[in-house]
Amino acid sequence: MGRVWSILFLTVPILGVWTFVAAMNDWWPMSEGAFGPGQWFPALDVSNHVIDHLFYLILYLTGAVFIGTGLVLFWFLWRYDAATNKDPVVFSHGSHALEVVWSILPAVVLLFIAIYQMDAWANARMRRPLTAEGAVKPPLCRVSGRQFEWRIQYPGEDGRLDTPDDLHVLNDLYVPVNEEVVIEIESLDVLHSFFLPNMRVKQDVVPGMRQYVWFHPVKEGVSDIVCAELCGWGHYKMRGQISVVNAAEYDRWFSAAYAAQETSAYDPAEEEE
Amino acid sequence: MNAEDCSRTGRGGWAGWALVVLGAIATTGCYSPAAKFEPNKIAIHKSELENEYQFSEQYQLQPIAKILADAFGTPDDPKLPPVPGIEDVLDLEKIKMAAGPYGSDENGKQRGLYRQHCVHCHGINGDGAGPTAAFLDPYPRDYRPGKYKFKSTGTGLPPTHADLKRIIDNGAAGTAMPSFKLLTEDEVEALTHYVKYLSIRGQAELFLIEAQFGDLYPAVVKSPSERNAEEQKYVDELSPEEVEEEKEEFLEEVKFFESEENIVEEVIGPIVDSWAEAIDEVTIVDERPGKVDTASIEKGRELFFSAKTGCAGCHGESALGDGQTAEADFYDDWTRFYYDPSDPSTLPGYLALGALEPRKLRPRNLRQGVFRGGRRPLDIYWRIRNGIEGAKMPAAPPSVTDEEIWQLVDFVRHGLPYDALSENEPHQPENARVRN
């Protein structure tokens, strides 16, 4: 085999890079442009680019390291192939300088990433949006994960959850566009993860914990809510739908949904179904 | 050992192994036997216990299986029996969409929805005993008796198409039945039709096992080696002429069901008709008179605790579902089919056949705002007016007027303290610094 092995190792960085380039340019025969041409992310529906920016930054850092190690590995296999290498074997006792470099350098890079993303983390997890008066913004609704659906509860006129005038809907989240949306999330049974790919929001939902997520949608439209934590056999079908609509549309939807929930008459003759 | 030796180890060995692995992958894992409808073993066992005989494989079990296969086909290839008017109840196109293995056919049409979404819990036969069923509380619905809890029709009647669809769309809150709202209209329709198909098939099967073939005493047609002691004794007491006579009668009965016409007339027709008529039997509800106010809630409270309705008897003085249900016999109909609380001795036999461990019913705790059949006033009105089929919730007696039912609905929805399912303390310290 000889140098054939080293060629095999060379294909690793080449294929790795090719995979990403093809994904970025939508060259997959299978995907048919799941997110549209040239889109390898779901569309960005929030004003905040920081998550995507961090993703690319880390991708480039790890990509550089990946390509570098792949090439070094290839070069060593090629250069010191037993069949062709006539040089005597050299036993080295390690180089102190080299050890220091490859310990300190990654440490510095990791530290840089940690500090660089601090603000993004704080904005996503700690600095809850405030109302005009400076109080924390109350949640628009509560989303409860349950095997295998998202149960959504909006406070009624009294603005408080868990009162008899709440609106209950299933898998069908409506939020108004162009304002900070705060959502309270909880689990009714096991671990789930509330994932809004288009809003760049993902938060594990832990039973017994009450947590809040927030985002600021700027585009109207319909996108997915998915569960991103294996929660049982039906995990794959735990999908919901988030609709971002303008304020007037939101109010219309709310009244209609509430009226449907308060239905008290039925005559099959009038059903169009 | 020098470097040159190392480079020659294992030459050719890996290629051989790779071939072995590829061959193994190619020959296994791609084959699974076709799904088939299992006989309703629990009903057969019950019939055998009650009549103290054993079904004859040749003259009873096989004809039943054949009748069902001729009329309804297999899980991969469903058919509809030639009952006049059946197309008003079952749509074969839609049923085919839900039947079969998951995937699509050569024209790219969706197939196998039932196996994609439902079979885990409800099983291939629709017996409510799929692989995940034992872990759920309440157990998934067994479609075969044709009884459903959450419907707009009265007790003893099948549900309407819209009733089943509503549950598939919205799920049943407080149970493991999730909502399938995000499936397309077509897919939900297909699943609804398939549930009805399994139900009608199951009812036909039960009828054949319990009434048609169950009433025959097969001792005379069995060979002596097949008979059990009871049956042998019975045959020994008969004269040879009597044996012949009874044999003839028996075979005549079996022969009767060799004609498709008789099966349609006697067995499947009436079942399909009852489903077709369900839509005319809906309890029509007029727009509620008046508004919800403290007076109506108060009246509802009085009714709830009155002897006239007796709600508090089961739902408890505080509506927590903790009333006087200590009576031994508090099981739903699906469980009582095989479990008699006063005589648990037969239970192990049923459990061995795949019956689920009996669980006592619990009256609903009305203070959590969780209503399995839907939370609309309309849904709760239906529950109170018609009762809940198969469970212990009785229909309101006719002496309770519509107005009074609405008052009860108001009390149940608005007059009780609300206990949220999970009242956990928020324990994430909020960092309320101004965002920058």
XYZ file of C-alpha atoms in Angstrom:
709
model
C 0.000 0.000 0.000
C 2.747 2.407 1.005
C 1.865 5.949 0.087
C -1.732 5.104 -0.825
C -2.535 5.415 2.887
C -1.190 8.927 2.996
C -3.399 9.894 0.020
C -6.363 8.488 1.946
C -5.536 10.792 4.834
C -5.246 13.725 2.446
C -8.838 13.184 1.320
C -10.072 13.902 4.875
C -9.414 17.662 4.877
C -10.380 17.890 1.197
C -13.724 16.136 1.664
C -14.361 18.037 4.886
C -13.900 21.394 3.192
C -15.877 20.229 0.169
C -18.813 19.250 2.401
C -19.049 22.728 3.834
C -18.552 24.487 0.514
C -21.260 22.342 -1.078
C -23.633 22.976 1.809
C -23.043 26.718 1.677
C -23.691 26.751 -2.067
C -26.582 24.327 -2.005
C -24.989 21.739 -4.291
C -26.674 18.780 -2.630
C -28.750 16.653 -4.958
C -31.043 15.745 -2.038
C -31.818 18.941 -0.222
C -33.362 20.822 -3.152
C -32.560 23.981 -1.297
C -34.331 23.349 1.982
C -33.790 26.963 2.968
C -33.659 28.500 -0.484
C -30.699 28.917 -2.840
C -27.436 29.805 -1.179
C -29.053 29.357 2.246
C -27.638 26.703 4.438
C -29.251 28.182 7.540
C -32.951 28.638 8.126
C -33.941 32.201 7.258
C -33.055 34.741 9.915
C -36.288 36.230 11.211
C -34.858 38.301 14.028
C -32.881 41.521 13.888
C -30.034 40.046 15.863
C -27.131 38.634 13.809
C -24.855 37.828 16.703
C -25.620 34.105 16.873
C -24.846 33.608 13.196
C -21.733 35.726 13.550
C -20.448 33.590 16.434
C -21.287 30.451 14.517
C -19.191 31.555 11.549
C -16.341 32.753 13.761
C -16.091 29.373 15.482
C -16.511 27.583 12.175
C -13.543 29.453 10.695
C -11.369 28.884 13.763
C -12.098 25.169 13.956
C -11.950 24.910 10.165
C -8.419 26.310 10.105
C -7.299 23.878 12.803
C -9.000 20.983 11.019
C -7.339 21.700 7.690
C -3.954 22.288 9.359
C -3.938 19.026 11.320
C -5.180 17.112 8.289
C -2.328 18.428 6.118
C 0.335 17.821 8.793
C -0.880 14.251 9.244
C -0.734 13.710 5.496
C 2.729 15.195 5.199
C 4.185 12.956 7.911
C 2.702 9.832 6.326
C 4.002 10.838 2.932
C 7.456 11.961 3.981
C 8.256 9.029 6.296
C 6.632 6.204 4.351
C 8.626 3.040 5.238
C 9.032 1.898 1.633
C 10.628 5.114 0.360
C 12.180 6.749 3.403
C 15.952 6.125 3.492
C 16.712 8.396 6.484
C 17.724 6.804 9.773
C 15.180 6.945 12.577
C 15.610 9.883 14.944
C 14.448 9.668 18.550
C 13.713 13.138 19.920
C 12.974 13.830 23.557
C 10.354 16.416 22.839
C 10.789 20.126 22.572
C 9.937 22.312 25.502
C 9.184 25.290 23.294
C 6.805 23.259 21.172
C 4.968 21.954 24.246
C 4.523 25.483 25.551
C 3.246 26.740 22.216
C 0.621 24.082 21.734
C -0.641 24.441 25.294
C -0.712 28.222 25.460
C -2.037 28.889 21.979
C -5.309 26.896 22.290
C -5.779 28.274 25.802
C -5.551 31.807 24.462
C -7.946 31.044 21.624
C -10.484 29.476 23.997
C -10.203 32.402 26.373
C -10.753 34.789 23.476
C -13.951 32.933 22.464
C -15.198 32.948 26.051
C -14.746 36.679 26.466
C -15.838 37.554 22.962
C -19.270 35.890 23.343
C -20.039 37.157 26.866
C -22.312 39.929 25.746
C -24.270 37.696 23.403
C -24.806 35.212 26.214
C -25.918 37.889 28.634
C -28.394 39.304 26.132
C -29.819 35.908 25.330
C -30.030 34.543 28.856
C -29.844 37.218 31.515
C -30.930 40.640 30.353
C -34.594 40.094 30.040
C -36.332 42.814 28.017
C -37.873 45.603 30.052
C -41.111 47.463 29.668
C -41.147 51.218 29.174
C -41.428 51.643 32.953
C -38.286 49.635 33.511
C -39.923 46.550 34.966
C -39.144 43.138 33.448
C -41.429 42.441 30.563
C -44.129 39.876 31.422
C -44.263 36.806 29.191
C -46.576 36.893 26.188
C -47.508 33.285 26.812
C -46.375 30.054 28.397
C -45.232 27.162 26.249
C -45.282 23.788 27.985
C -43.457 20.911 26.382
C -45.181 17.585 26.695
C -44.665 14.226 25.039
C -45.133 14.997 22.117
C -46.624 18.392 21.628
C -46.288 22.040 22.625
C -49.148 23.268 24.778
C -49.425 27.021 24.642
C -51.276 29.176 27.139
C -51.937 32.891 26.700
C -53.121 35.033 29.605
C -56.603 36.437 29.054
C -57.806 39.940 29.731
C -56.495 39.962 33.284
C -52.957 39.523 31.975
C -52.315 36.664 34.387
C -51.695 33.029 33.587
C -53.548 30.170 35.265
C -56.842 31.955 35.556
C -60.060 30.741 33.948
C -59.913 33.272 31.113
C -56.715 31.915 29.607
C -56.511 30.960 25.969
C -55.181 27.465 25.341
C -53.842 26.446 21.944
C -51.797 23.534 20.705
C -48.651 23.578 18.572
C -49.697 26.887 17.084
C -47.842 29.882 18.472
C -48.712 33.389 17.312
C -46.487 36.335 18.137
C -46.659 39.965 17.072
C -43.942 41.285 14.791
C -41.482 44.071 15.664
C -41.573 43.809 19.403
C -39.642 41.934 22.056
C -41.428 38.655 22.629
C -40.876 36.987 26.002
C -42.026 33.406 26.394
C -42.160 31.390 29.565
C -41.248 27.768 28.937
C -41.700 24.733 31.117
C -42.005 20.990 30.791
C -44.907 18.841 31.936
C -43.002 15.571 31.882
C -39.421 15.048 30.678
C -36.567 17.022 29.170
C -37.461 18.834 25.980
C -35.729 21.620 24.155
C -37.620 24.590 22.780
C -35.975 25.375 19.462
C -36.951 28.153 17.090
C -34.396 27.792 14.279
C -35.505 30.960 12.513
C -35.289 33.014 15.710
C -31.926 31.509 16.694
C -33.418 30.522 20.038
C -32.823 27.179 21.671
C -33.362 26.396 25.321
C -33.574 23.070 27.087
C -36.844 22.740 28.941
C -36.236 21.093 32.283
C -39.098 19.681 34.362
C -39.541 21.779 37.490
C -37.723 24.818 36.112
C -39.430 27.940 34.920
C -37.410 29.683 32.284
C -37.818 32.545 29.879
C -36.636 33.032 26.332
C -36.947 36.190 24.286
C -36.415 37.287 20.725
C -37.348 40.160 18.485
C -38.961 38.987 15.248
C -38.761 41.463 12.375
C -40.202 39.364 9.549
C -43.764 38.162 9.221
C -44.190 34.544 8.269
C -44.552 30.988 9.464
C -41.696 28.842 10.695
C -41.084 25.747 12.797
C -40.953 25.029 16.483
C -39.052 21.807 16.998
C -37.959 19.814 19.990
C -34.195 19.546 20.133
C -33.841 17.119 23.013
C -34.600 13.421 22.670
C -37.737 13.138 24.786
C -39.098 9.694 23.908
C -40.157 7.641 20.939
C -42.253 10.401 19.390
C -39.576 13.076 19.639
C -39.336 13.401 15.853
C -42.966 14.430 15.573
C -42.918 17.039 18.317
C -43.280 19.944 15.954
C -45.129 23.167 16.311
C -45.559 26.220 14.232
C -44.781 29.830 15.028
C -46.565 32.540 13.073
C -45.223 36.066 13.203
C -48.012 38.485 12.307
C -48.656 42.203 12.562
C -50.385 43.614 15.619
C -53.835 43.925 14.036
C -53.664 40.394 12.679
C -52.524 39.160 16.096
C -55.497 40.710 17.843
C -57.831 39.257 15.231
C -56.351 35.804 15.661
C -56.531 36.050 19.442
C -60.208 36.973 19.470
C -61.050 34.257 16.952
C -59.158 31.593 18.877
C -60.768 32.684 22.116
C -64.224 32.640 20.549
C -63.576 29.104 19.248
C -62.565 28.054 22.740
C -65.816 29.454 24.136
C -68.023 27.710 21.560
C -71.264 26.655 23.135
C -73.450 25.677 20.181
C -73.311 22.832 17.696
C -75.458 21.769 14.811
C -73.939 19.328 12.336
C -76.090 20.823 9.579
C -74.141 24.061 9.883
C -70.738 22.422 9.818
C -69.048 22.826 6.472
C -66.570 20.056 7.192
C 11.427 -6.375 13.599
C 12.224 -3.541 11.229
C 10.059 -1.086 9.400
C 9.901 -3.173 6.232
C 8.186 -6.056 7.999
C 5.604 -3.775 9.465
C 4.495 -2.529 6.100
C 3.537 -6.039 4.992
C 1.233 -7.122 7.792
C -2.372 -8.020 7.125
C -2.055 -7.608 3.341
C -5.388 -8.668 1.803
C -6.918 -9.543 5.180
C -8.986 -6.385 5.429
C -10.485 -6.855 1.971
C -11.807 -10.260 2.959
C -13.368 -8.847 6.117
C -14.939 -5.988 4.209
C -16.605 -8.489 1.888
C -17.950 -10.467 4.840
C -19.413 -7.333 6.430
C -20.988 -6.160 3.158
C -22.483 -9.599 2.585
C -23.946 -9.644 6.079
C -25.523 -6.221 5.585
C -26.960 -7.238 2.239
C -28.653 -10.365 3.519
C -30.145 -9.100 6.781
C -32.122 -6.143 7.978
C -33.950 -5.605 4.716
C -36.615 -8.187 5.392
C -39.545 -8.062 7.788
C -42.696 -10.160 7.588
C -45.865 -8.471 6.341
C -48.105 -7.107 9.078
C -51.268 -9.056 9.711
C -54.373 -8.682 11.811
C -54.175 -10.902 14.868
C -57.373 -12.567 16.067
C -58.985 -10.988 19.115
C -57.511 -13.551 21.499
C -59.005 -11.941 24.553
C -62.544 -12.166 23.237
C -61.962 -15.764 22.141
C -60.622 -16.673 25.563
C -63.575 -14.996 27.220
C -66.055 -16.885 25.060
C -64.307 -20.138 25.824
C -64.409 -19.506 29.566
C -68.068 -18.544 29.516
C -69.203 -21.466 27.401
C -66.760 -23.983 28.843
C -65.533 -25.285 25.530
C -62.652 -24.621 23.218
C -63.096 -23.059 19.823
C -62.578 -25.507 17.003
C -59.729 -24.321 14.812
C -61.257 -25.766 11.656
C -64.918 -24.884 12.053
C -64.802 -21.658 14.037
C -61.471 -19.822 14.168
C -60.530 -20.298 10.539
C -63.962 -19.295 9.171
C -63.888 -16.132 11.307
C -60.432 -15.239 10.035
C -61.491 -15.923 6.465
C -64.671 -13.863 6.737
C -62.709 -10.897 8.093
C -59.938 -11.233 5.513
C -62.477 -11.418 2.678
C -64.397 -8.429 3.936
C -61.633 -6.149 5.205
C -58.384 -7.346 3.641
C -55.039 -7.078 5.412
C -53.233 -4.165 7.102
C -51.164 -3.708 3.928
C -54.057 -4.084 1.537
C -57.341 -2.984 3.097
C -60.673 -3.713 1.416
C -64.224 -2.677 2.089
C -67.046 -5.190 2.447
C -69.813 -4.819 -0.174
C -72.269 -3.150 2.153
C -74.656 -0.750 0.448
C -73.917 2.798 1.547
C -70.526 1.970 3.069
C -68.885 4.715 0.997
C -70.721 7.262 3.164
C -68.820 5.946 6.188
C -65.472 4.724 4.843
C -63.419 6.134 1.999
C -61.170 3.393 0.620
C -58.773 5.874 -1.010
C -58.208 7.553 2.331
C -57.892 4.245 4.163
C -55.191 3.164 1.742
C -53.310 6.367 2.491
C -53.177 5.405 6.156
C -52.633 1.659 5.686
C -49.537 -0.285 4.732
C -45.897 0.300 5.613
C -44.755 3.876 5.981
C -43.594 5.489 2.753
C -45.137 6.242 -0.589
C -46.328 4.136 -3.522
C -44.957 4.203 -7.063
C -47.014 7.310 -7.892
C -45.538 9.149 -4.923
C -48.795 8.975 -2.979
C -48.478 8.954 0.782
C -48.844 5.562 2.473
C -48.622 4.152 5.957
C -49.691 7.149 8.037
C -51.170 4.910 10.704
C -47.899 3.079 11.156
C -46.011 6.340 11.208
C -48.071 8.025 13.877
C -50.427 5.676 15.710
C -49.261 2.103 15.761
C -46.843 2.540 18.709
C -49.738 2.895 21.084
C -52.864 1.702 19.312
C -51.376 -1.404 17.691
C -51.808 -2.894 14.231
C -55.283 -4.171 15.119
C -56.303 -0.959 16.816
C -56.448 -2.887 20.079
C -54.870 -0.123 22.151
C -52.054 -2.473 23.122
C -49.136 -1.380 20.980
C -45.565 -1.559 22.276
C -45.745 1.691 24.242
C -49.250 1.151 25.612
C -48.273 -0.499 28.890
C -46.311 2.586 29.946
C -49.176 5.010 29.489
C -51.878 6.143 31.851
C -54.644 6.062 30.794
C -54.152 3.224 28.346
C -54.635 4.033 24.659
C -58.114 3.463 23.256
C -58.990 -0.006 21.992
C -61.002 0.726 18.839
C -62.375 -2.765 18.411
C -65.487 -2.548 20.586
C -66.433 0.646 18.713
C -66.876 2.608 21.928
C -65.460 6.097 22.214
C -65.558 8.483 25.124
C -65.435 11.946 23.650
C -68.206 12.385 21.148
C -71.310 14.367 20.368
C -73.648 11.379 20.273
C -75.399 9.662 23.157
C -74.326 6.548 25.024
C -74.425 3.369 22.958
C -73.971 5.171 19.660
C -70.845 5.386 17.537
C -69.100 8.762 17.332
C -69.380 10.951 14.262
C -66.521 11.490 11.843
C -66.078 15.009 13.197
C -65.748 13.717 16.776
C -62.866 11.395 15.954
C -61.222 14.059 13.839
C -61.421 16.584 16.652
C -59.490 14.288 18.982
C -56.830 13.565 16.345
C -56.506 17.296 15.709
C -56.397 18.453 19.311
C -55.230 15.367 21.140
C -56.727 14.449 24.479
C -55.391 16.751 27.184
C -54.132 14.934 30.259
C -53.496 11.713 28.359
C -50.680 10.552 26.122
C -52.675 11.310 22.981
C -50.887 14.221 21.326
C -52.248 16.744 18.886
C -51.761 16.152 15.174
C -52.804 19.620 14.166
C -49.844 20.135 11.873
C -50.639 17.221 9.596
C -52.381 18.221 6.401
C -56.161 18.099 6.200
C -55.856 15.088 3.900
C -53.693 13.148 6.318
C -55.976 13.727 9.291
C -58.938 12.650 7.155
C -57.075 9.480 6.184
C -56.295 8.629 9.808
C -59.884 9.281 10.870
C -61.161 6.938 8.185
C -58.629 4.314 9.181
C -59.699 4.451 12.828
C -63.294 3.919 11.732
C -62.186 1.056 9.496
C -60.386 -0.696 12.385
C -63.365 -0.053 14.613
C -65.914 -1.535 12.238
C -63.640 -4.490 11.563
C -63.184 -5.021 15.304
C -66.894 -4.845 15.974
C -67.597 -7.392 13.241
C -64.956 -9.689 14.709
C -66.362 -9.366 18.225
C -69.847 -10.095 16.967
C -68.669 -13.218 15.166
C -66.732 -14.457 18.200
C -69.335 -13.660 20.823
C -72.624 -14.237 19.071
C -72.434 -16.037 15.754
C -69.738 -18.627 16.251
C -69.613 -18.370 20.016
C -73.080 -19.812 20.390
C -72.108 -23.039 18.688
C -70.973 -25.943 20.805
C -68.190 -27.559 18.819
C -67.788 -30.784 20.799
C -69.528 -32.965 18.238
C -67.506 -31.869 15.237
C -64.127 -32.283 16.893
C -62.178 -35.499 16.643
C -61.921 -37.322 20.015
C -58.308 -36.272 20.401
C -59.203 -32.572 20.188
C -61.932 -32.624 22.807
C -61.317 -31.609 26.380
C -62.785 -33.624 29.261
C -65.972 -31.554 29.461
C -66.640 -31.879 25.759
C -65.898 -35.611 25.788
C -68.341 -36.104 28.618
C -70.994 -34.190 26.719
C -70.530 -36.287 23.590
C -70.521 -39.549 25.562
C -73.971 -38.754 26.919
C -75.432 -38.461 23.429
C -76.641 -41.360 21.291
C -74.901 -41.718 17.946
C -77.993 -40.386 16.145
C -78.072 -37.327 18.330
C -74.390 -36.718 17.623
C -75.023 -36.916 13.881
C -78.006 -34.619 14.159
C -76.129 -32.037 16.143
C -73.188 -32.251 13.802
C -75.452 -31.463 10.877
C -76.983 -28.503 12.654
C -73.559 -27.209 13.507
C -72.247 -27.460 9.972
C -75.378 -25.816 8.640
C -74.719 -22.825 10.883
C -71.122 -22.625 9.680
C -72.250 -22.981 6.089
C -74.637 -20.084 6.504
C -71.613 -17.792 6.826
C -69.937 -19.048 3.716
C -72.161 -16.735 1.729
C -71.044 -13.123 1.518
C -74.640 -11.993 1.371
C -75.446 -13.480 4.756
C -72.365 -11.919 6.326
C -73.309 -8.500 4.994
C -76.927 -8.903 6.087
C -76.340 -10.353 9.511
C -72.994 -9.066 10.684
C -71.377 -6.145 8.907
C -74.426 -4.348 7.534
C -75.945 -3.387 10.881
C -72.586 -2.165 12.192
C -71.942 0.030 9.159
C -75.500 1.367 9.350
C -75.065 2.415 12.961
C -71.941 4.400 11.981
C -73.732 5.945 9.029
C -76.605 7.055 11.234
C -74.398 8.580 13.917
C -74.511 11.984 12.251
C -78.314 12.066 12.675
C -77.988 11.177 16.342
C -75.810 14.106 17.348
C -76.945 15.937 20.428
C -77.576 19.336 18.898
C -76.737 22.154 21.269
C -78.336 25.567 20.922
C -76.450 28.721 21.718
C -76.395 28.973 25.476
C -78.993 31.292 26.949
C -77.750 34.157 29.099
C -74.204 34.882 30.124
C -71.793 33.416 32.607
C -72.264 35.375 35.813
C -71.956 34.827 39.515
C -75.624 33.844 39.734
C -75.283 31.014 37.206
C -72.040 29.817 38.791
C -73.717 29.829 42.204
C -76.676 27.822 40.852
C -74.221 25.415 39.307
C -72.518 24.995 42.664
C -75.829 24.136 44.316
C -76.608 21.617 41.584
C -73.163 20.074 41.815
C -73.695 19.273 45.482
C -77.378 18.364 45.150
C -78.776 14.851 45.232
C -80.456 15.584 41.905
C -77.204 15.346 40.002
C -74.976 13.588 42.508
C -71.829 15.022 40.901
C -70.016 15.371 44.207
C -70.544 11.686 44.908
C -67.653 10.828 42.622
C -65.950 14.152 41.926
C -65.745 14.812 45.647
C -66.721 17.586 48.018
C -63.849 19.670 46.723
C -64.091 18.512 43.087
C -60.646 16.960 43.315
C -62.004 13.704 41.972
C -61.766 12.128 45.403
C -65.394 11.129 45.984
C -66.838 7.867 47.174
C -65.337 5.568 44.581
C -64.160 2.965 47.018
C -66.567 0.480 45.514
C -64.641 -2.445 44.136
C -66.039 -2.173 40.669
C -64.613 1.118 39.420
C -63.137 0.065 36.083
C -63.932 1.158 32.569
C -65.717 -1.082 30.075
C -62.581 -1.906 28.121
C -61.031 -3.357 31.269
C -64.214 -4.976 32.550
C -64.443 -6.863 29.295
C -61.827 -9.237 30.649
C -61.551 -8.349 34.321
C -64.163 -9.065 36.922
C -63.077 -7.409 40.183
C -65.197 -9.835 42.220
C -63.419 -12.793 40.633
C -59.828 -11.945 39.764
C -58.879 -15.615 39.311
C -59.220 -15.474 35.526
C -56.985 -12.431 35.169
C -53.597 -14.177 34.731
C -54.943 -16.051 31.708
C -55.896 -12.770 30.052
C -52.651 -11.039 30.944
C -50.791 -13.913 29.307
C -52.732 -13.155 26.121
C -51.579 -9.553 26.126
C -54.326 -7.865 28.105
C -53.096 -4.852 30.043
C -52.913 -4.825 33.827
C -56.282 -3.479 35.071
C -56.195 0.036 36.457
C -58.904 1.680 38.465
C -60.692 4.642 36.993
C -60.272 7.981 38.676
C -63.054 10.551 38.539
C -61.734 13.734 36.954
C -60.123 16.298 39.178
C -62.041 19.340 37.980
C -59.739 21.906 39.532
C -56.856 21.603 37.087
C -58.675 22.911 34.059
C -57.678 19.775 32.149
C -60.581 18.363 30.174
C -59.706 15.367 28.061
C -62.524 15.722 25.599
C -61.961 19.439 25.068
C -62.357 22.554 27.170
C -65.048 24.363 25.196
C -68.361 24.860 27.027
C -69.887 22.762 24.258
C -67.626 19.794 25.012
C -68.380 19.908 28.715
C -72.085 20.226 27.977
C -71.919 17.028 25.925
C -70.043 15.201 28.695
C -72.655 16.118 31.286
C -75.674 15.612 29.033
C -74.603 12.335 27.437
C -72.214 10.948 30.010
C -68.960 9.315 28.993
C -69.256 6.057 27.137
C -67.404 3.165 28.676
C -66.482 5.088 31.806
C -68.452 5.624 34.994
C -69.701 9.105 34.145
C -73.466 8.715 33.696
C -75.653 10.828 31.442
C -77.565 13.525 33.269
C -81.115 12.358 33.968
C -83.789 13.979 31.766
C -85.088 15.838 34.811
C -82.003 18.026 34.619
C -82.883 20.831 32.223
C -80.562 22.321 29.618
C -80.367 25.518 31.602
C -79.213 23.555 34.627
C -76.536 21.822 32.574
C -75.229 25.201 31.454
C -75.089 26.262 35.106
C -73.066 23.154 35.889
C -70.759 23.959 32.971
C -70.274 27.469 34.354
C -69.489 26.121 37.806
C -67.004 23.577 36.488
C -65.248 26.143 34.314
C -65.342 29.216 36.513
C -66.572 28.387 40.003
C -63.719 26.243 41.277
C -60.343 27.283 42.608
C -57.769 26.715 39.916
C -54.898 24.354 40.706
C -52.295 24.672 38.028
C -50.639 21.381 37.175
C -47.232 22.652 38.116
C -46.756 25.539 40.466
C -43.011 25.779 40.591
C -41.153 28.684 42.076
C -39.262 30.792 39.584
C -35.704 30.302 40.736
C -33.640 32.004 38.118
C -32.399 35.245 39.535
C -33.409 37.840 37.011
C -30.666 40.164 35.979
C -32.599 43.344 35.482
C -29.781 45.539 34.309
C -30.719 47.767 31.441
C -29.925 46.130 28.136
C -27.293 47.893 26.095
